[in-house]
Coordinates of C-alpha atoms in Angstrom, one line a residue:
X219 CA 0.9 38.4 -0.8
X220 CA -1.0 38.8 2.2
X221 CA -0.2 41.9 4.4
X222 CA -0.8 42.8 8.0
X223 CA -4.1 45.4 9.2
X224 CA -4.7 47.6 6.9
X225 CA -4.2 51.5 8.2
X226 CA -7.4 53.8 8.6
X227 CA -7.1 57.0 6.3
X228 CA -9.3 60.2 6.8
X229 CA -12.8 60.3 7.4
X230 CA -12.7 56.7 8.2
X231 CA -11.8 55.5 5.1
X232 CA -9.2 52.6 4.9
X233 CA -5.6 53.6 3.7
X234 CA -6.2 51.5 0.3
X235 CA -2.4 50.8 -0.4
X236 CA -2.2 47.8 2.0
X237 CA -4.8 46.0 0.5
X238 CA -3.6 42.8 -1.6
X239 CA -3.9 42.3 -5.1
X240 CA -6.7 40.5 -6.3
X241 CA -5.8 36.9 -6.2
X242 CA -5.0 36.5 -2.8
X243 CA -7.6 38.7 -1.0
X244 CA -7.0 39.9 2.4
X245 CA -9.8 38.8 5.0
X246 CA -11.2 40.7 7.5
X247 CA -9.0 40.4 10.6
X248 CA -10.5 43.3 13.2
X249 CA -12.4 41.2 15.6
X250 CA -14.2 44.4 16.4
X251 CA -15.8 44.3 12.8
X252 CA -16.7 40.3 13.2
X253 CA -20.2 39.4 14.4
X254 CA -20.5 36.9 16.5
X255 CA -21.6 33.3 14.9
X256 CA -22.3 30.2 16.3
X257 CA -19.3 28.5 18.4
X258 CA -18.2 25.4 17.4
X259 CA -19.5 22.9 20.2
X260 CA -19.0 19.5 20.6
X261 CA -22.4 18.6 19.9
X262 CA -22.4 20.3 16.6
X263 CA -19.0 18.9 16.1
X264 CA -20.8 15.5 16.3
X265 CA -24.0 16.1 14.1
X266 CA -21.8 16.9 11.6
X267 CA -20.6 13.5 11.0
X268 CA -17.3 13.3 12.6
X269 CA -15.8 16.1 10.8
X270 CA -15.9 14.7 7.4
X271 CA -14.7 10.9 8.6
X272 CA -17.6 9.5 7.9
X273 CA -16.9 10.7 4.1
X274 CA -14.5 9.2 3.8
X275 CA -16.0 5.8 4.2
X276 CA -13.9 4.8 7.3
X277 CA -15.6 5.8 10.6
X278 CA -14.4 8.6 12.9
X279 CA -11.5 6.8 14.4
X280 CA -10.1 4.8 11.7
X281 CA -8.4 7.1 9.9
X282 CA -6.4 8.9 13.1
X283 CA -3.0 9.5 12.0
X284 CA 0.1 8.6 13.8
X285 CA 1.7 12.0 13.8
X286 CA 0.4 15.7 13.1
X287 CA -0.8 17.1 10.4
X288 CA 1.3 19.9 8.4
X289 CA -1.8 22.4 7.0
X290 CA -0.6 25.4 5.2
X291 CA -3.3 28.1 4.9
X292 CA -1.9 31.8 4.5
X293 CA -4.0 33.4 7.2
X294 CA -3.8 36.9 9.3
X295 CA -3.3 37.0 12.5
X296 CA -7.2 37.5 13.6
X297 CA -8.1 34.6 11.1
X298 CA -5.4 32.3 12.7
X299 CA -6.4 33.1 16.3
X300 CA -10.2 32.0 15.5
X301 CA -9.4 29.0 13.5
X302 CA -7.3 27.7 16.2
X303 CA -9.4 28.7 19.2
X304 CA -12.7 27.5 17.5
X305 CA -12.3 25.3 14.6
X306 CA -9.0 23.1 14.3
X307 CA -9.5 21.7 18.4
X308 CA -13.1 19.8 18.2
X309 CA -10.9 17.9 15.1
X310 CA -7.5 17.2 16.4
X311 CA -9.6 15.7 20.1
X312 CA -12.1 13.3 17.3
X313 CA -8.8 12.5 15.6
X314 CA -6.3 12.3 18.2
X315 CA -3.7 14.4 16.2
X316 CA -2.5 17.8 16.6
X317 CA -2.6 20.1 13.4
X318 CA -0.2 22.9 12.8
X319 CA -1.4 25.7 10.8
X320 CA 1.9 26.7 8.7
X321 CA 1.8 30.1 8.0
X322 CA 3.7 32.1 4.8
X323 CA 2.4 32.9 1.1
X324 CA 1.1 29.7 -0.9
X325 CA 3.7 30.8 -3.7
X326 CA 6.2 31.0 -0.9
X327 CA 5.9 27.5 0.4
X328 CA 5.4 26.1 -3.7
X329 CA 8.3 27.7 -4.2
X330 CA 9.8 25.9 -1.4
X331 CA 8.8 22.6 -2.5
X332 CA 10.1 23.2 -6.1
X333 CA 13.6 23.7 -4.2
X334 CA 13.2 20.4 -2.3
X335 CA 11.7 21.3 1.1
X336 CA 9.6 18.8 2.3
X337 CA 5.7 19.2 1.3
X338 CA 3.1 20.3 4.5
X339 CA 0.5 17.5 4.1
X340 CA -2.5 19.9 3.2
X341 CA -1.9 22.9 1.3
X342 CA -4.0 26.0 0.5
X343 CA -3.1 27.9 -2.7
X344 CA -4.7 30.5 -5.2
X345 CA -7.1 28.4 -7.9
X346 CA -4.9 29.7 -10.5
X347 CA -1.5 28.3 -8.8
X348 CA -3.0 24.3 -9.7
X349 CA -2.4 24.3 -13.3
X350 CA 1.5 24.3 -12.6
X351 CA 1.4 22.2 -9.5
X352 CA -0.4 19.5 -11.4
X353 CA 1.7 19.5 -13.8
X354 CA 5.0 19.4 -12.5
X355 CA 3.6 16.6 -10.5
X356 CA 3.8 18.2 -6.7
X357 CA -0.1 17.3 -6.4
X358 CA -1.6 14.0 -6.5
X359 CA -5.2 13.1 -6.9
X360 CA -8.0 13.3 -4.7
X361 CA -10.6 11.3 -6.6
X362 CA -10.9 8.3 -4.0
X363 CA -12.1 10.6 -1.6
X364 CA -15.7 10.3 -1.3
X365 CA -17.9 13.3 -0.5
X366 CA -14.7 15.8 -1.8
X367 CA -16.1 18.2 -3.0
X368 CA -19.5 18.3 -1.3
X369 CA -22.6 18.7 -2.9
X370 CA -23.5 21.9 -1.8
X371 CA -20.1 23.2 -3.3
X372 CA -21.0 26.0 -6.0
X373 CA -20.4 24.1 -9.2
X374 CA -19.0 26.6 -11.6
X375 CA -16.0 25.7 -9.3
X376 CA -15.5 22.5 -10.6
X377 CA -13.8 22.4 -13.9
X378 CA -10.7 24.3 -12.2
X379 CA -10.2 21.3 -10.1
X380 CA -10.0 18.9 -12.9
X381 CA -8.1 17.8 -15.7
X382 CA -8.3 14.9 -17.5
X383 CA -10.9 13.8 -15.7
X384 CA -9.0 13.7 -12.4
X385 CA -9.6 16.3 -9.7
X386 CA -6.8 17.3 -7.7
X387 CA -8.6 20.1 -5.6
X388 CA -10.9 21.2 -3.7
X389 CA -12.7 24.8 -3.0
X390 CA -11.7 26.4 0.4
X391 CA -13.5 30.2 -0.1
X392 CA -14.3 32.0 -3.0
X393 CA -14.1 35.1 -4.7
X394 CA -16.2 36.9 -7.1
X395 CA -16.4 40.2 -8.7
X396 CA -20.0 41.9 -8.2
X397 CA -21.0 45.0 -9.7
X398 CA -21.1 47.4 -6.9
X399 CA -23.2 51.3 -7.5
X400 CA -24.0 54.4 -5.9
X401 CA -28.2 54.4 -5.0
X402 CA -27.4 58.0 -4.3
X403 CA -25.4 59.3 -7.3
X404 CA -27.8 56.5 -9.6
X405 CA -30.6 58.3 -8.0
X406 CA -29.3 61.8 -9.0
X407 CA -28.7 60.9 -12.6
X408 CA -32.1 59.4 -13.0
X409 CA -31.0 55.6 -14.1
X410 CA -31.5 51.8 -12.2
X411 CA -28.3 49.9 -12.4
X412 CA -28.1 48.2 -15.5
X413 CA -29.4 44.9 -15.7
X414 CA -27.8 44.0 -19.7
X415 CA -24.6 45.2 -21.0
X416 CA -26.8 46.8 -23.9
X417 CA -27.9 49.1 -21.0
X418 CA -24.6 50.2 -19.6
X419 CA -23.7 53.1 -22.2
X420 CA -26.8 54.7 -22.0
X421 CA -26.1 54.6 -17.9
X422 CA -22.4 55.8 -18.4
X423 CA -23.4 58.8 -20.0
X424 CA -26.0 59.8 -17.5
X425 CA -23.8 59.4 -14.9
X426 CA -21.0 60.9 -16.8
X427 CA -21.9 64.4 -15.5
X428 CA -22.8 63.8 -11.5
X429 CA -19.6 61.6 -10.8
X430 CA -16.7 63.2 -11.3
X431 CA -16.9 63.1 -15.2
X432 CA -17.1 59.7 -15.3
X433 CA -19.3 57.6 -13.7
X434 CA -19.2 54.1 -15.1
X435 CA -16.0 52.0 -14.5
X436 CA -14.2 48.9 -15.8
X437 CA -11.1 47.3 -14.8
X438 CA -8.9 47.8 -17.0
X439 CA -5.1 47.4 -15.4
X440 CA -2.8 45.1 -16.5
X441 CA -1.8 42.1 -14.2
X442 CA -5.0 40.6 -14.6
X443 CA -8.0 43.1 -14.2
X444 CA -8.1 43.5 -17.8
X445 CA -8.0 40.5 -18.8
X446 CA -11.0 39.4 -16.4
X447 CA -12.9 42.0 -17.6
X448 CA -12.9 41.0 -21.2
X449 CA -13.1 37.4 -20.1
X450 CA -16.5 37.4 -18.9
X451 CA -17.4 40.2 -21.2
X452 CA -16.4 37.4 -23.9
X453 CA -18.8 34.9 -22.1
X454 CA -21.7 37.2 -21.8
X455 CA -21.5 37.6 -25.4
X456 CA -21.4 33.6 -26.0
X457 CA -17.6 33.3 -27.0
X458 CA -14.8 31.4 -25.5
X459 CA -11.7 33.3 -24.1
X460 CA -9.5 30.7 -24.7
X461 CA -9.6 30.8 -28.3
X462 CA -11.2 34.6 -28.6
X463 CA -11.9 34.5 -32.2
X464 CA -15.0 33.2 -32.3
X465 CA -18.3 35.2 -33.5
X466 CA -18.7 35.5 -29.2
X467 CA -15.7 36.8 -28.6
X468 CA -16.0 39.5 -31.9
X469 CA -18.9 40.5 -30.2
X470 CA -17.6 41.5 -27.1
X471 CA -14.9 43.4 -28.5
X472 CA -17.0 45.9 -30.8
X473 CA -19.0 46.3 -27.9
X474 CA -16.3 47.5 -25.5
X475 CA -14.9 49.6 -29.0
X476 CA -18.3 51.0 -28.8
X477 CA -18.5 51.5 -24.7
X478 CA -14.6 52.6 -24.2
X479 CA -15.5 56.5 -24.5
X480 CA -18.2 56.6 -22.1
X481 CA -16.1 54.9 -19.7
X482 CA -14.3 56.5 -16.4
X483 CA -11.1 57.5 -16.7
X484 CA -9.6 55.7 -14.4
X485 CA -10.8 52.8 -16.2
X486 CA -7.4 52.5 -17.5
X487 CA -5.4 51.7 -14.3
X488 CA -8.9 50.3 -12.5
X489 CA -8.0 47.3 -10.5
X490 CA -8.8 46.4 -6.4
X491 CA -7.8 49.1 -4.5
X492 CA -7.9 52.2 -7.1
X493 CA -11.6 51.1 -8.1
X494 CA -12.4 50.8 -4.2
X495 CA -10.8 54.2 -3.9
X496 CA -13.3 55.7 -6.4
X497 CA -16.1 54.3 -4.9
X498 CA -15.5 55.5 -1.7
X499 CA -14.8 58.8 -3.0
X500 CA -17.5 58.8 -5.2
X501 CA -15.2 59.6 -8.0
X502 CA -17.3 56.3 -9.9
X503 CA -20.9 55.7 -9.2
X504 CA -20.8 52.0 -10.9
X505 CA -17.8 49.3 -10.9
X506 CA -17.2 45.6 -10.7
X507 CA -15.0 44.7 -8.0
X508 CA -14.4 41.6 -5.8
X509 CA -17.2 40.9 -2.6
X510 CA -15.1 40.9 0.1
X511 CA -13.9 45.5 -0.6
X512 CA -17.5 45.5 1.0
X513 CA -15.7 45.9 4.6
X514 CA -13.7 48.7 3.2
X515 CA -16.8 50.9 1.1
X516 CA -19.6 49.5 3.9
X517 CA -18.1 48.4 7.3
X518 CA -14.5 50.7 7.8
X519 CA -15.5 53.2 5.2
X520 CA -19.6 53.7 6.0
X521 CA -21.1 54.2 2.6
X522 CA -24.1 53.1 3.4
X523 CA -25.0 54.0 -0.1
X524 CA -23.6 51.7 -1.6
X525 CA -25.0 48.3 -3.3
X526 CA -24.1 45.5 -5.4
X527 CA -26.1 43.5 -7.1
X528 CA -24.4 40.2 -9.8
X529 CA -23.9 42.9 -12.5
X530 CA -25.2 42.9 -16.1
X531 CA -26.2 40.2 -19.1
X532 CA -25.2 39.7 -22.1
X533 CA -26.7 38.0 -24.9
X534 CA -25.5 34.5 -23.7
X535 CA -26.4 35.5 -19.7
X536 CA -24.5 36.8 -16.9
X537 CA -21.0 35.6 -16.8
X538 CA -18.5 36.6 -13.6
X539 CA -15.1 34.6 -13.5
X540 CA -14.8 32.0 -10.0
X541 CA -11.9 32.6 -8.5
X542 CA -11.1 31.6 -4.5
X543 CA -8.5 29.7 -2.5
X544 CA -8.4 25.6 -2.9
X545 CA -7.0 22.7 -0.7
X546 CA -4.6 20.4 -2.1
X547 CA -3.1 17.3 -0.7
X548 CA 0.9 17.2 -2.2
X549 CA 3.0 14.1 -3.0
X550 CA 4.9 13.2 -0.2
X551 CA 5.5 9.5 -0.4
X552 CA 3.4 6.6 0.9
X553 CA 2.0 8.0 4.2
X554 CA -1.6 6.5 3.7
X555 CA -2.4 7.3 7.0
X556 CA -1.5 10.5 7.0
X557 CA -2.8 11.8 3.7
X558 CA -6.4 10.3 4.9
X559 CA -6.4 12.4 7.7
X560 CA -5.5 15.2 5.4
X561 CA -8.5 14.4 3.4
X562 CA -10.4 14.6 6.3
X563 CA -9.5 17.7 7.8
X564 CA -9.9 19.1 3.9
X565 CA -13.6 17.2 4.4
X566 CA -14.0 19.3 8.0
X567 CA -13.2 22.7 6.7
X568 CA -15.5 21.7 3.6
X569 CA -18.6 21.5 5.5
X570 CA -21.8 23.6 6.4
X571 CA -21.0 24.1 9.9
X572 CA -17.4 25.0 9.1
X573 CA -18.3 27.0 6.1
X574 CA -21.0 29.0 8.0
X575 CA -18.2 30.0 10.7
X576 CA -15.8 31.1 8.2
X577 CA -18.3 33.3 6.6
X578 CA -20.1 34.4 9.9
X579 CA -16.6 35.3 11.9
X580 CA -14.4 35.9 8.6
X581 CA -16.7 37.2 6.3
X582 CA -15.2 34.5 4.1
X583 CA -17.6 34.0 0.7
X584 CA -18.2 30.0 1.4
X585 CA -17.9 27.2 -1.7
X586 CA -20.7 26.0 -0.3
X587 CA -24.4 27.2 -1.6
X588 CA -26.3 26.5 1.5
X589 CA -23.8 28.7 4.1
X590 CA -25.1 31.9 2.5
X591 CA -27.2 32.7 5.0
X592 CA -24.6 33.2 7.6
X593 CA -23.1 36.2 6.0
X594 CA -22.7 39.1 8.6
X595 CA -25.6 41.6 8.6
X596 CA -24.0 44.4 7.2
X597 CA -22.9 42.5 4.7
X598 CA -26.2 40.3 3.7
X599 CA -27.2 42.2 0.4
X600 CA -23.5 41.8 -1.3
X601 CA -23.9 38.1 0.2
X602 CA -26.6 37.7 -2.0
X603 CA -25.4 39.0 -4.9
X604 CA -22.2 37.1 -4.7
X605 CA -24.2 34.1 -4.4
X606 CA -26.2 35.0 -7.6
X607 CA -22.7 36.0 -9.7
X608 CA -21.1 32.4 -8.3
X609 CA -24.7 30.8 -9.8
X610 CA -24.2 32.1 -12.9
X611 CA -20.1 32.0 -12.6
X612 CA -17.6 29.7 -14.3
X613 CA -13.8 29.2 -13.7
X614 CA -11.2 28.5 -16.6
X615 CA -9.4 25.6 -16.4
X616 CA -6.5 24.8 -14.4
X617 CA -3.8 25.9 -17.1
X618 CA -0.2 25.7 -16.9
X619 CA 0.5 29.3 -17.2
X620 CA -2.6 31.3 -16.4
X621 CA -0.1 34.2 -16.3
X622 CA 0.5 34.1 -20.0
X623 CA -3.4 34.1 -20.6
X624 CA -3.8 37.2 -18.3
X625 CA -1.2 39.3 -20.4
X626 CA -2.7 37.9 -23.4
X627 CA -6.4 38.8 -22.6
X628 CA -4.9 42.4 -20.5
X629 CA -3.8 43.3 -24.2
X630 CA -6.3 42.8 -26.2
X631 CA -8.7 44.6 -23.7
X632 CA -6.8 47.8 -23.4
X633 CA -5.6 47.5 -27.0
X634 CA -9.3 47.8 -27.9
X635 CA -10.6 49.9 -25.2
X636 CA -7.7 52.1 -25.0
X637 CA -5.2 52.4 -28.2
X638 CA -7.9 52.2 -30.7
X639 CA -6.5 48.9 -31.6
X640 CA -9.5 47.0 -34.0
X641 CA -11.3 44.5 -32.0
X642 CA -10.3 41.7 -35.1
X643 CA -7.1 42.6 -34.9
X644 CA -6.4 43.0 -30.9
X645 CA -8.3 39.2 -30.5
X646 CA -6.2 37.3 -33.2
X647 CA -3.0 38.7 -31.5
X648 CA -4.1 37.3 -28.2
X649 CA -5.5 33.9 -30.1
X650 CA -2.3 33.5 -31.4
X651 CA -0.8 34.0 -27.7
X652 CA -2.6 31.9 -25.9
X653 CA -2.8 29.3 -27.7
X654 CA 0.6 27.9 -26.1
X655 CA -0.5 27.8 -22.9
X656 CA -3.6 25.6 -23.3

């Protein structure tokens, strides 16, 4: 659910309860906070090939819908203002069509369409909303559209967009976990931030004394956090979430049996905005938590002392989990013309120029691997370690109920870490679980 500005505590600190949970991060929306990027000209509008017509293999005016174009994309009120001041006109004056940005949740308006409402013609959901929406058949393919996705688009991305071959999405932004630390409180206790998980104990428990008795965090809440963290703890370790009862996935688990009492705390309840808290508090020195808290911990909160770098190997490599908001075009009957032009605008929002605005002005993380370098200044250096984690990332699947492999994986990580639950034991339960939901 997205939420309005967020409230500034003491000290300059942002009131933490307003931000969103995880999966539907809130952008930044203070255009005080925004640098100023490149506008959107005309002539840029034109060197980039007709916003995405050309793509699409039928010239810039050959595809211009008769009516407008329904795009829902859950936006605040600062992100709405620049998208329709700066990137939706140059489109709708090449394409002669006006596009109305539908506002609301994405679960809001699926939930909608389950009930019967008619479809918008482009919609923007969570990646983990396109299992169910392919299969109940509210999505149809986008495979005919050429140049969707675009090269440049960060490819651990693309197996969620698929299945069976088909892809039905396409990437909007991302979001990735990064492991952010304390230079000052790392400093103190004498250790680097650890590049291999074989290195993180030995880091916990020299930090265990300087931050607040416990230095070292993982996220451990239920409602996903958990479950995210032993999923690419499972990867770095070589084994495969889905079916966690490989040799991998055994691996992971005695480690994090092994890690669990050097860990914070607050591990236990870590998610978004209580693992932002202790960072800014300096309550935890080390953490993973998703790119975009930077404007909370660097921007509104100043902790200038503050980094983040990918986060630690394992045996198999580093391993963060993609998520990120995708565009997908709905079944509404046999509007050719109109879903063309939907593919177009997905085509427009898709590329460089576009995807360097939204991270310039938003401080969006792009899908695209060359608009990097457009990052904000303050936010450069977690810039470039999200780029390095989305390298080296991967997304599951687009399953039909990702929620049932979150409590499944949430379980076995806090049955291990926390209740003293024997890794064997904790990853057959969750085997057993998830195996429905494949």
């Amino acid at each position: 659910m997205r939420r309005g500005p967020r409230a500034v505590g003491r000290g300059g600190i942002p009131a933490l309860g307003g931000i969103p949970r995880a999966r539907t991060p809130e952008a930044i929306h203070d255009p005080r906070l925004i640098t100023q990027g490149p506008r959107l000209t005309r002539r840029r509008f034109v060197a980039l090939g007709i916003a995405g017509a050309a793509a699409l293999g039928g010239g810039g005016r050959a595809a211009r819908a008769p009516t407008d174009l329904r795009v829902s994309l859950p936006l605040n009120a600062y992100e709405r203002a620049f998208l329709g001041r700066d990137v939706v006109p140059p489109f709708e004056r090449e394409h002669g069509a006006r596009i109305e940005l539908v506002g609301g949740s994405a679960e809001d308006v699926v939930r909608e369409v389950r009930a019967g409402a008619p479809p918008p013609d482009l919609l923007a959901v969570d990646l983990e909303l396109l299992g169910p929406l392919i299969g109940e058949g509210l999505v149809g393919e986008i495979d005919e559209a050429g140049g969707l996705p675009p090269g440049e688009t960060v490819p651990g991305v693309l197996p969620a967009l698929e299945r069976g071959g088909r892809r039905y999405a396409v990437p909007l932004r991302l979001n990735v976990w990064v492991s952010f630390y304390n230079e000052v409180l790392l400093g103190r206790a004498g250790v680097t931030p650890p590049e291999r998980w074989d290195d993180l104990p030995a880091v916990a428990r020299a930090l265990g004394g300087i931050a607040g008795g416990g230095g070292v965090a993982l996220q451990g809440a239920l409602n996903g956090p958990a479950g995210q963290s032993l999923t690419e703890l499972i990867w770095a370790f070589g084994g495969d979430p889905l079916a966690p009862v490989d040799g991998g996935a055994l691996a992971a688990g005695t480690f994090l049996r092994d890690l669990a009492p050097a860990l914070a705390p607050l591990s236990r309840e870590a998610k978004i905005d209580t693992t932002t808290a202790a960072l800014a508090s300096d309550r935890v020195a080390h953490a993973p938590n998703w790119a975009f808290v930077a404007a909370d911990l660097l921007l509104r909160g100043g902790k200038r002392e503050i980094a983040a770098y990918a986060g630690p190997a394992g045996p198999a490599g580093r391993a963060r989990l993609i998520s990120g908001t995708i565009l997908t075009v709905p079944r509404r009957g046999d509007n050719r013309a109109k879903r063309e032009l939907a593919l177009a605008f997905a085509a427009y929002l898709c590329s460089r120029p576009i995807q360097e605005a939204l991270a310039g002005r938003l401080a969006w993380t792009p899908m695209r691997r060359d608009a990097f370098a457009a990052a904000p200044e303050w936010q450069a250096g977690v810039a470039t370690a999200a780029r390095e984690a989305l390298e080296n990332g991967r997304a599951l699947p687009p399953l039909r109920d990702r929620k049932a492999l979150d409590g499944a994986l949430d379980d076995a990580f806090r049955d291990i870490a926390f209740a003293g639950v024997p890794p064997r034991d904790a990853l057959d339960r969750a085997a057993m679980r998830i195996r429905v939901v494949r």
